[in-house]
XYZ file of N, CA and C in Angstrom:
492
model
N -69.831 30.843 5.566
C -69.695 32.272 5.327
C -69.188 32.953 6.594
N -68.347 33.941 6.391
C -67.840 34.718 7.524
C -68.974 35.567 8.076
N -69.080 35.591 9.368
C -70.108 36.402 10.005
C -69.673 37.865 10.003
N -70.603 38.776 9.750
C -70.239 40.196 9.697
C -69.797 40.723 11.058
N -68.888 41.679 11.029
C -68.431 42.297 12.267
C -68.054 43.748 12.003
N -68.049 44.506 13.063
C -67.568 45.883 13.068
C -66.858 46.090 14.392
N -65.691 46.731 14.342
C -64.921 46.991 15.562
C -64.174 48.314 15.392
N -63.945 49.032 16.499
C -63.243 50.318 16.424
C -61.721 50.150 16.476
N -61.038 51.118 15.861
C -59.576 51.164 15.973
C -59.205 52.065 17.153
N -57.944 52.427 17.263
C -57.477 53.242 18.385
C -58.009 54.664 18.399
N -58.556 55.122 17.276
C -59.187 56.448 17.223
C -60.685 56.348 17.432
N -61.188 55.119 17.591
C -62.621 54.926 17.733
C -63.343 54.836 16.396
N -62.591 54.836 15.283
C -63.176 54.724 13.948
C -63.548 53.264 13.697
N -64.785 53.033 13.284
C -65.243 51.671 13.031
C -64.709 51.126 11.715
N -64.302 49.873 11.759
C -63.883 49.113 10.588
C -64.761 47.871 10.566
N -65.228 47.497 9.373
C -66.121 46.346 9.244
C -65.573 45.348 8.240
N -65.988 44.115 8.392
C -65.635 43.105 7.392
C -66.147 43.537 6.024
N -67.300 44.188 5.987
C -67.872 44.636 4.716
C -66.987 45.664 4.006
N -66.079 46.324 4.742
C -65.130 47.251 4.124
C -64.199 46.530 3.157
N -64.070 45.218 3.313
C -63.167 44.410 2.488
C -63.929 43.616 1.429
N -65.216 43.904 1.266
C -66.032 43.178 0.300
C -65.392 43.224 -1.087
N -65.350 42.078 -1.735
C -64.786 41.989 -3.072
C -63.300 41.689 -3.100
N -62.671 41.631 -1.939
C -61.236 41.307 -1.893
C -60.953 40.457 -0.659
N -59.994 39.576 -0.775
C -59.667 38.695 0.356
C -59.044 39.467 1.512
N -59.300 38.960 2.714
C -58.735 39.579 3.907
C -58.364 38.480 4.901
N -57.236 38.651 5.538
C -56.797 37.778 6.611
C -57.186 38.464 7.915
N -58.055 37.822 8.688
C -58.525 38.377 9.950
C -57.833 37.607 11.076
N -57.076 38.333 11.898
C -56.293 37.726 12.967
C -56.812 38.207 14.318
N -57.308 37.271 15.118
C -57.724 37.566 16.485
C -56.527 37.318 17.398
N -56.161 38.326 18.196
C -55.021 38.156 19.105
C -55.415 38.620 20.499
N -54.672 38.184 21.480
C -55.055 38.389 22.876
C -54.606 39.721 23.460
N -54.185 40.618 22.629
C -53.832 41.946 23.091
C -52.345 42.127 23.307
N -51.978 43.368 23.618
C -50.570 43.719 23.759
C -49.929 43.153 25.016
N -50.711 42.572 25.901
C -50.158 41.933 27.089
C -49.699 40.504 26.839
N -49.973 39.980 25.651
C -49.590 38.608 25.293
C -48.309 38.644 24.462
N -47.221 38.143 25.031
C -45.924 38.147 24.350
C -45.997 37.391 23.032
N -46.703 36.258 23.005
C -46.804 35.459 21.782
C -47.590 36.206 20.704
N -48.574 36.981 21.122
C -49.351 37.768 20.164
C -48.499 38.868 19.538
N -47.678 39.514 20.347
C -46.769 40.535 19.821
C -45.816 39.892 18.818
N -45.330 38.697 19.131
C -44.465 37.974 18.191
C -45.208 37.684 16.887
N -46.496 37.332 16.977
C -47.279 37.065 15.787
C -47.435 38.346 14.950
N -47.765 39.454 15.596
C -47.905 40.717 14.873
C -46.580 41.113 14.225
N -45.477 40.892 14.938
C -44.160 41.204 14.386
C -43.809 40.275 13.223
N -44.300 39.042 13.243
C -44.078 38.112 12.132
C -44.910 38.528 10.913
N -46.096 39.059 11.145
C -46.955 39.496 10.042
C -46.442 40.777 9.387
N -45.824 41.633 10.187
C -45.404 42.950 9.698
C -44.555 42.891 8.420
N -43.465 42.115 8.375
C -42.674 42.100 7.141
C -43.355 41.370 5.988
N -44.392 40.606 6.275
C -45.104 39.854 5.243
C -46.252 40.643 4.617
N -46.566 41.803 5.169
C -47.718 42.582 4.704
C -47.649 42.864 3.209
N -46.518 43.308 2.729
C -46.405 43.653 1.302
C -46.567 42.422 0.419
N -46.082 41.266 0.865
C -46.268 40.031 0.094
C -47.744 39.654 0.036
N -48.454 39.815 1.160
C -49.889 39.548 1.172
C -50.614 40.534 0.266
N -50.258 41.803 0.356
C -50.903 42.819 -0.493
C -50.633 42.557 -1.972
N -49.404 42.141 -2.293
C -49.076 41.818 -3.685
C -49.949 40.669 -4.189
N -50.379 39.798 -3.276
C -51.271 38.697 -3.625
C -52.739 39.126 -3.563
N -52.989 40.400 -3.268
C -54.349 40.917 -3.213
C -55.057 40.677 -1.897
N -54.302 40.369 -0.848
C -54.877 40.019 0.453
C -54.528 41.099 1.475
N -55.541 41.660 2.101
C -55.322 42.617 3.177
C -55.271 41.870 4.505
N -54.694 42.503 5.509
C -54.621 41.930 6.853
C -55.295 42.903 7.813
N -56.126 42.381 8.698
C -56.718 43.176 9.764
C -56.636 42.348 11.039
N -56.313 42.998 12.154
C -56.187 42.286 13.423
C -57.214 42.808 14.413
N -57.700 41.916 15.248
C -58.694 42.255 16.259
C -58.166 41.740 17.592
N -57.984 42.648 18.532
C -57.410 42.274 19.817
C -58.355 42.534 20.978
N -57.908 42.133 22.134
C -58.706 42.259 23.358
C -58.537 43.602 24.042
N -57.621 44.434 23.562
C -57.393 45.746 24.174
C -58.583 46.671 23.951
N -58.764 47.613 24.868
C -59.801 48.628 24.708
C -59.333 49.652 23.675
N -60.252 50.473 23.209
C -59.904 51.554 22.287
C -58.881 52.481 22.940
N -59.063 52.793 24.218
C -58.122 53.669 24.932
C -56.735 53.048 24.999
N -56.676 51.750 25.242
C -55.371 51.064 25.278
C -54.712 51.069 23.906
N -55.497 50.887 22.851
C -54.939 50.960 21.492
C -54.423 52.359 21.207
N -55.202 53.359 21.580
C -54.789 54.750 21.358
C -53.487 55.044 22.089
N -53.368 54.569 23.307
C -52.147 54.794 24.086
C -50.958 54.087 23.445
N -51.159 52.861 22.977
C -50.075 52.099 22.354
C -49.631 52.721 21.040
N -50.568 53.332 20.317
C -50.262 53.880 19.002
C -49.891 55.354 19.042
N -49.928 55.984 20.204
C -49.592 57.398 20.307
C -50.839 58.248 20.226
N -50.666 59.550 20.257
C -51.795 60.470 20.325
C -51.959 61.227 19.015
N -53.179 61.648 18.750
C -53.455 62.537 17.625
C -53.736 61.813 16.331
N -54.392 62.524 15.434
C -54.784 61.982 14.138
C -53.572 61.628 13.265
N -52.455 62.326 13.443
C -51.292 62.132 12.593
C -50.304 61.098 13.135
N -50.684 60.417 14.199
C -49.758 59.450 14.782
C -49.487 58.315 13.796
N -48.350 57.697 13.947
C -48.010 56.569 13.094
C -48.594 55.297 13.675
N -49.089 54.448 12.795
C -49.559 53.151 13.259
C -48.350 52.335 13.687
N -48.531 51.527 14.725
C -47.410 50.715 15.174
C -47.202 49.513 14.268
N -48.219 49.143 13.503
C -48.119 48.051 12.524
C -48.765 48.516 11.227
N -48.368 47.940 10.097
C -48.900 48.391 8.800
C -50.251 47.770 8.436
N -51.032 47.436 9.433
C -52.373 46.896 9.223
C -53.244 47.381 10.374
N -54.561 47.422 10.161
C -55.446 47.890 11.227
C -55.401 46.971 12.449
N -55.411 47.585 13.608
C -55.528 46.868 14.879
C -56.804 47.369 15.524
N -57.751 46.471 15.704
C -59.077 46.831 16.189
C -59.302 46.323 17.598
N -60.233 46.960 18.291
C -60.548 46.615 19.665
C -61.792 45.737 19.744
N -61.687 44.668 20.541
C -62.862 43.863 20.870
C -62.752 43.438 22.327
N -62.671 44.437 23.207
C -62.468 44.161 24.622
C -63.639 43.438 25.264
N -64.831 43.521 24.676
C -65.959 42.772 25.251
C -66.008 41.331 24.732
N -65.117 40.994 23.800
C -64.898 39.632 23.302
C -66.063 39.051 22.506
N -67.043 39.861 22.130
C -68.174 39.312 21.384
C -67.773 38.776 20.019
N -66.804 39.423 19.351
C -66.356 38.915 18.055
C -65.527 37.643 18.205
N -64.739 37.573 19.266
C -64.009 36.340 19.551
C -65.002 35.183 19.693
N -66.062 35.416 20.431
C -67.078 34.382 20.647
C -67.814 34.067 19.345
N -68.131 35.090 18.564
C -68.823 34.918 17.299
C -68.030 34.018 16.355
N -66.709 34.158 16.369
C -65.829 33.384 15.488
C -65.270 32.123 16.165
N -65.806 31.782 17.317
C -65.418 30.597 18.073
C -63.938 30.635 18.492
N -63.362 31.819 18.567
C -62.000 31.987 19.065
C -62.102 32.293 20.560
N -62.818 31.428 21.247
C -63.093 31.617 22.659
C -63.306 30.256 23.296
N -62.681 30.038 24.437
C -62.828 28.788 25.178
C -63.884 29.007 26.254
N -65.082 28.462 26.029
C -66.179 28.635 26.983
C -65.874 27.978 28.325
N -65.206 26.839 28.300
C -64.896 26.119 29.535
C -63.937 26.918 30.405
N -62.872 27.420 29.802
C -61.879 28.213 30.533
C -62.282 29.678 30.656
N -63.331 30.079 29.916
C -63.828 31.447 29.909
C -62.720 32.433 29.539
N -62.097 32.167 28.358
C -61.009 33.026 27.900
C -60.910 33.021 26.377
N -60.421 34.127 25.813
C -60.272 34.196 24.356
C -59.131 33.299 23.885
N -59.215 32.925 22.605
C -58.187 32.123 21.951
C -57.641 32.909 20.759
N -56.503 32.472 20.262
C -55.933 33.055 19.049
C -56.700 32.483 17.858
N -56.971 33.304 16.879
C -57.673 32.834 15.688
C -57.170 33.543 14.446
N -56.997 32.794 13.378
C -56.585 33.348 12.091
C -57.548 32.819 11.040
N -58.143 33.727 10.267
C -59.167 33.366 9.292
C -58.861 34.022 7.952
N -58.867 33.241 6.888
C -58.766 33.771 5.533
C -60.179 33.844 4.975
N -60.620 35.064 4.683
C -61.961 35.300 4.138
C -61.789 35.773 2.699
N -62.433 35.075 1.754
C -62.287 35.472 0.356
C -63.155 36.686 0.033
N -63.080 37.151 -1.190
C -63.798 38.342 -1.605
C -65.309 38.214 -1.594
N -65.807 36.983 -1.471
C -67.250 36.747 -1.396
C -67.716 36.554 0.038
N -66.787 36.698 0.996
C -67.147 36.557 2.402
C -67.129 35.129 2.910
N -66.521 34.231 2.156
C -66.451 32.831 2.557
C -65.121 32.563 3.281
N -65.198 31.913 4.434
C -63.978 31.537 5.153
C -63.338 30.380 4.396
N -62.120 30.606 3.914
C -61.415 29.590 3.143
C -60.442 28.782 3.993
N -60.004 29.358 5.137
C -59.031 28.678 6.003
C -59.151 29.304 7.382
N -58.951 28.468 8.403
C -58.960 29.012 9.763
C -58.055 28.196 10.668
N -57.547 28.857 11.680
C -56.777 28.216 12.733
C -57.185 28.883 14.040
N -57.697 28.084 14.966
C -58.070 28.575 16.292
C -57.296 27.735 17.284
N -56.576 28.397 18.203
C -55.700 27.651 19.100
C -55.364 28.479 20.331
N -54.772 27.808 21.293
C -54.242 28.515 22.453
C -52.938 29.215 22.090
N -52.367 28.894 20.926
C -51.151 29.535 20.439
C -51.460 30.297 19.152
N -50.806 31.425 18.925
C -51.021 32.139 17.661
C -50.384 31.396 16.493
N -50.977 31.537 15.314
C -50.414 30.930 14.108
C -49.275 31.815 13.624
N -48.081 31.246 13.517
C -46.886 32.047 13.260
C -46.269 31.852 11.875
N -46.638 30.830 11.146
C -45.973 30.502 9.888
C -46.553 31.327 8.741
N -46.083 32.564 8.613
C -46.627 33.466 7.598
C -46.296 33.003 6.187
N -45.159 32.346 6.019
C -44.783 31.837 4.697
C -45.792 30.784 4.228
N -46.113 29.830 5.106
C -47.125 28.829 4.788
C -48.466 29.498 4.535
N -48.823 30.442 5.386
C -50.115 31.102 5.295
C -50.277 31.826 3.962
N -49.253 32.511 3.511
C -49.319 33.197 2.226
C -49.455 32.190 1.092
N -48.634 31.168 1.110
C -48.682 30.153 0.051
C -50.041 29.452 0.022
N -50.546 29.067 1.181
C -51.837 28.381 1.267
C -52.977 29.323 0.890
N -52.874 30.586 1.269
C -53.897 31.560 0.901
C -53.982 31.706 -0.613
N -52.846 31.829 -1.261
C -52.830 31.928 -2.723
C -53.452 30.692 -3.351
N -53.098 29.519 -2.835
C -53.625 28.267 -3.380
C -55.136 28.198 -3.213
N -55.616 28.490 -2.016
C -57.047 28.394 -1.737
C -57.849 29.436 -2.516
N -57.329 30.642 -2.631
C -58.048 31.688 -3.343
C -58.079 31.449 -4.848
N -57.164 30.648 -5.352
C -57.157 30.318 -6.783
C -58.178 29.239 -7.124
N -58.689 28.537 -6.108
C -59.687 27.496 -6.345
C -61.039 28.135 -6.641
N -61.844 27.499 -7.475
C -63.187 28.043 -7.728
C -64.056 27.940 -6.481
N -64.995 28.845 -6.379
C -65.945 28.820 -5.265
C -67.342 28.576 -5.811
N -68.188 28.053 -4.970
C -69.590 27.889 -5.330
C -70.375 28.896 -4.509
N -71.071 29.783 -5.192
C -71.880 30.797 -4.537
C -73.300 30.597 -5.024
N -74.159 30.152 -4.127
C -75.511 29.795 -4.540
C -75.426 28.626 -5.485
N -76.007 28.748 -6.656
C -75.935 27.695 -7.666
C -74.899 27.980 -8.723
N -74.224 29.132 -8.615
C -73.252 29.524 -9.635
C -71.842 29.233 -9.170
N -71.019 28.802 -10.078
C -69.613 28.534 -9.793
C -68.797 29.734 -10.238
N -67.970 30.238 -9.359
C -67.135 31.392 -9.657
C -65.716 30.909 -9.884
N -65.158 31.237 -11.028
C -63.792 30.824 -11.310
C -62.881 32.032 -11.479
N -63.297 33.156 -10.904
C -62.493 34.366 -11.025
C -61.205 34.237 -10.216
N -60.256 35.055 -10.539
C -58.936 35.052 -9.924
C -59.037 35.330 -8.426
N -58.400 34.523 -7.622
C -58.243 34.683 -6.185
C -59.564 34.780 -5.427
N -60.619 34.203 -5.931
C -61.875 34.165 -5.202
C -62.481 35.522 -4.936
N -62.109 36.527 -5.730
C -62.641 37.876 -5.524
C -63.960 38.021 -6.197
């Protein structure tokens, strides 16, 4: 099961995994706007957002930037445009990275992590690495396949569409 989390966006508004209850979500841990590979990953996800949404899957990203750094990157004011079409959350203290094992204890540094969480809160797929996962086409196809499989919740088998 995915561990619960809450993290603020660039306005300081909290977003939680529980906000996505009942629907699948792709949770992407990235090393912040100072990581060129992470920016490439976010840019790769951007054009795929509508395909993921059409499949019933939302995307949320959690980075190492502070709330102030996110606010600066996204502009000022309530009416500012998001720089990406998905939430970008702050986890500058890295507790969520550690909670999801997207952290190298030996090197004492965060890692890239991508997690597909179904509508019941079960992690269906994960990739944790020193490199971000970039193959969005594979990820969408595999997400659809995995979410179409039945899940076992307690003693009951759920065969609903997309694991919702």
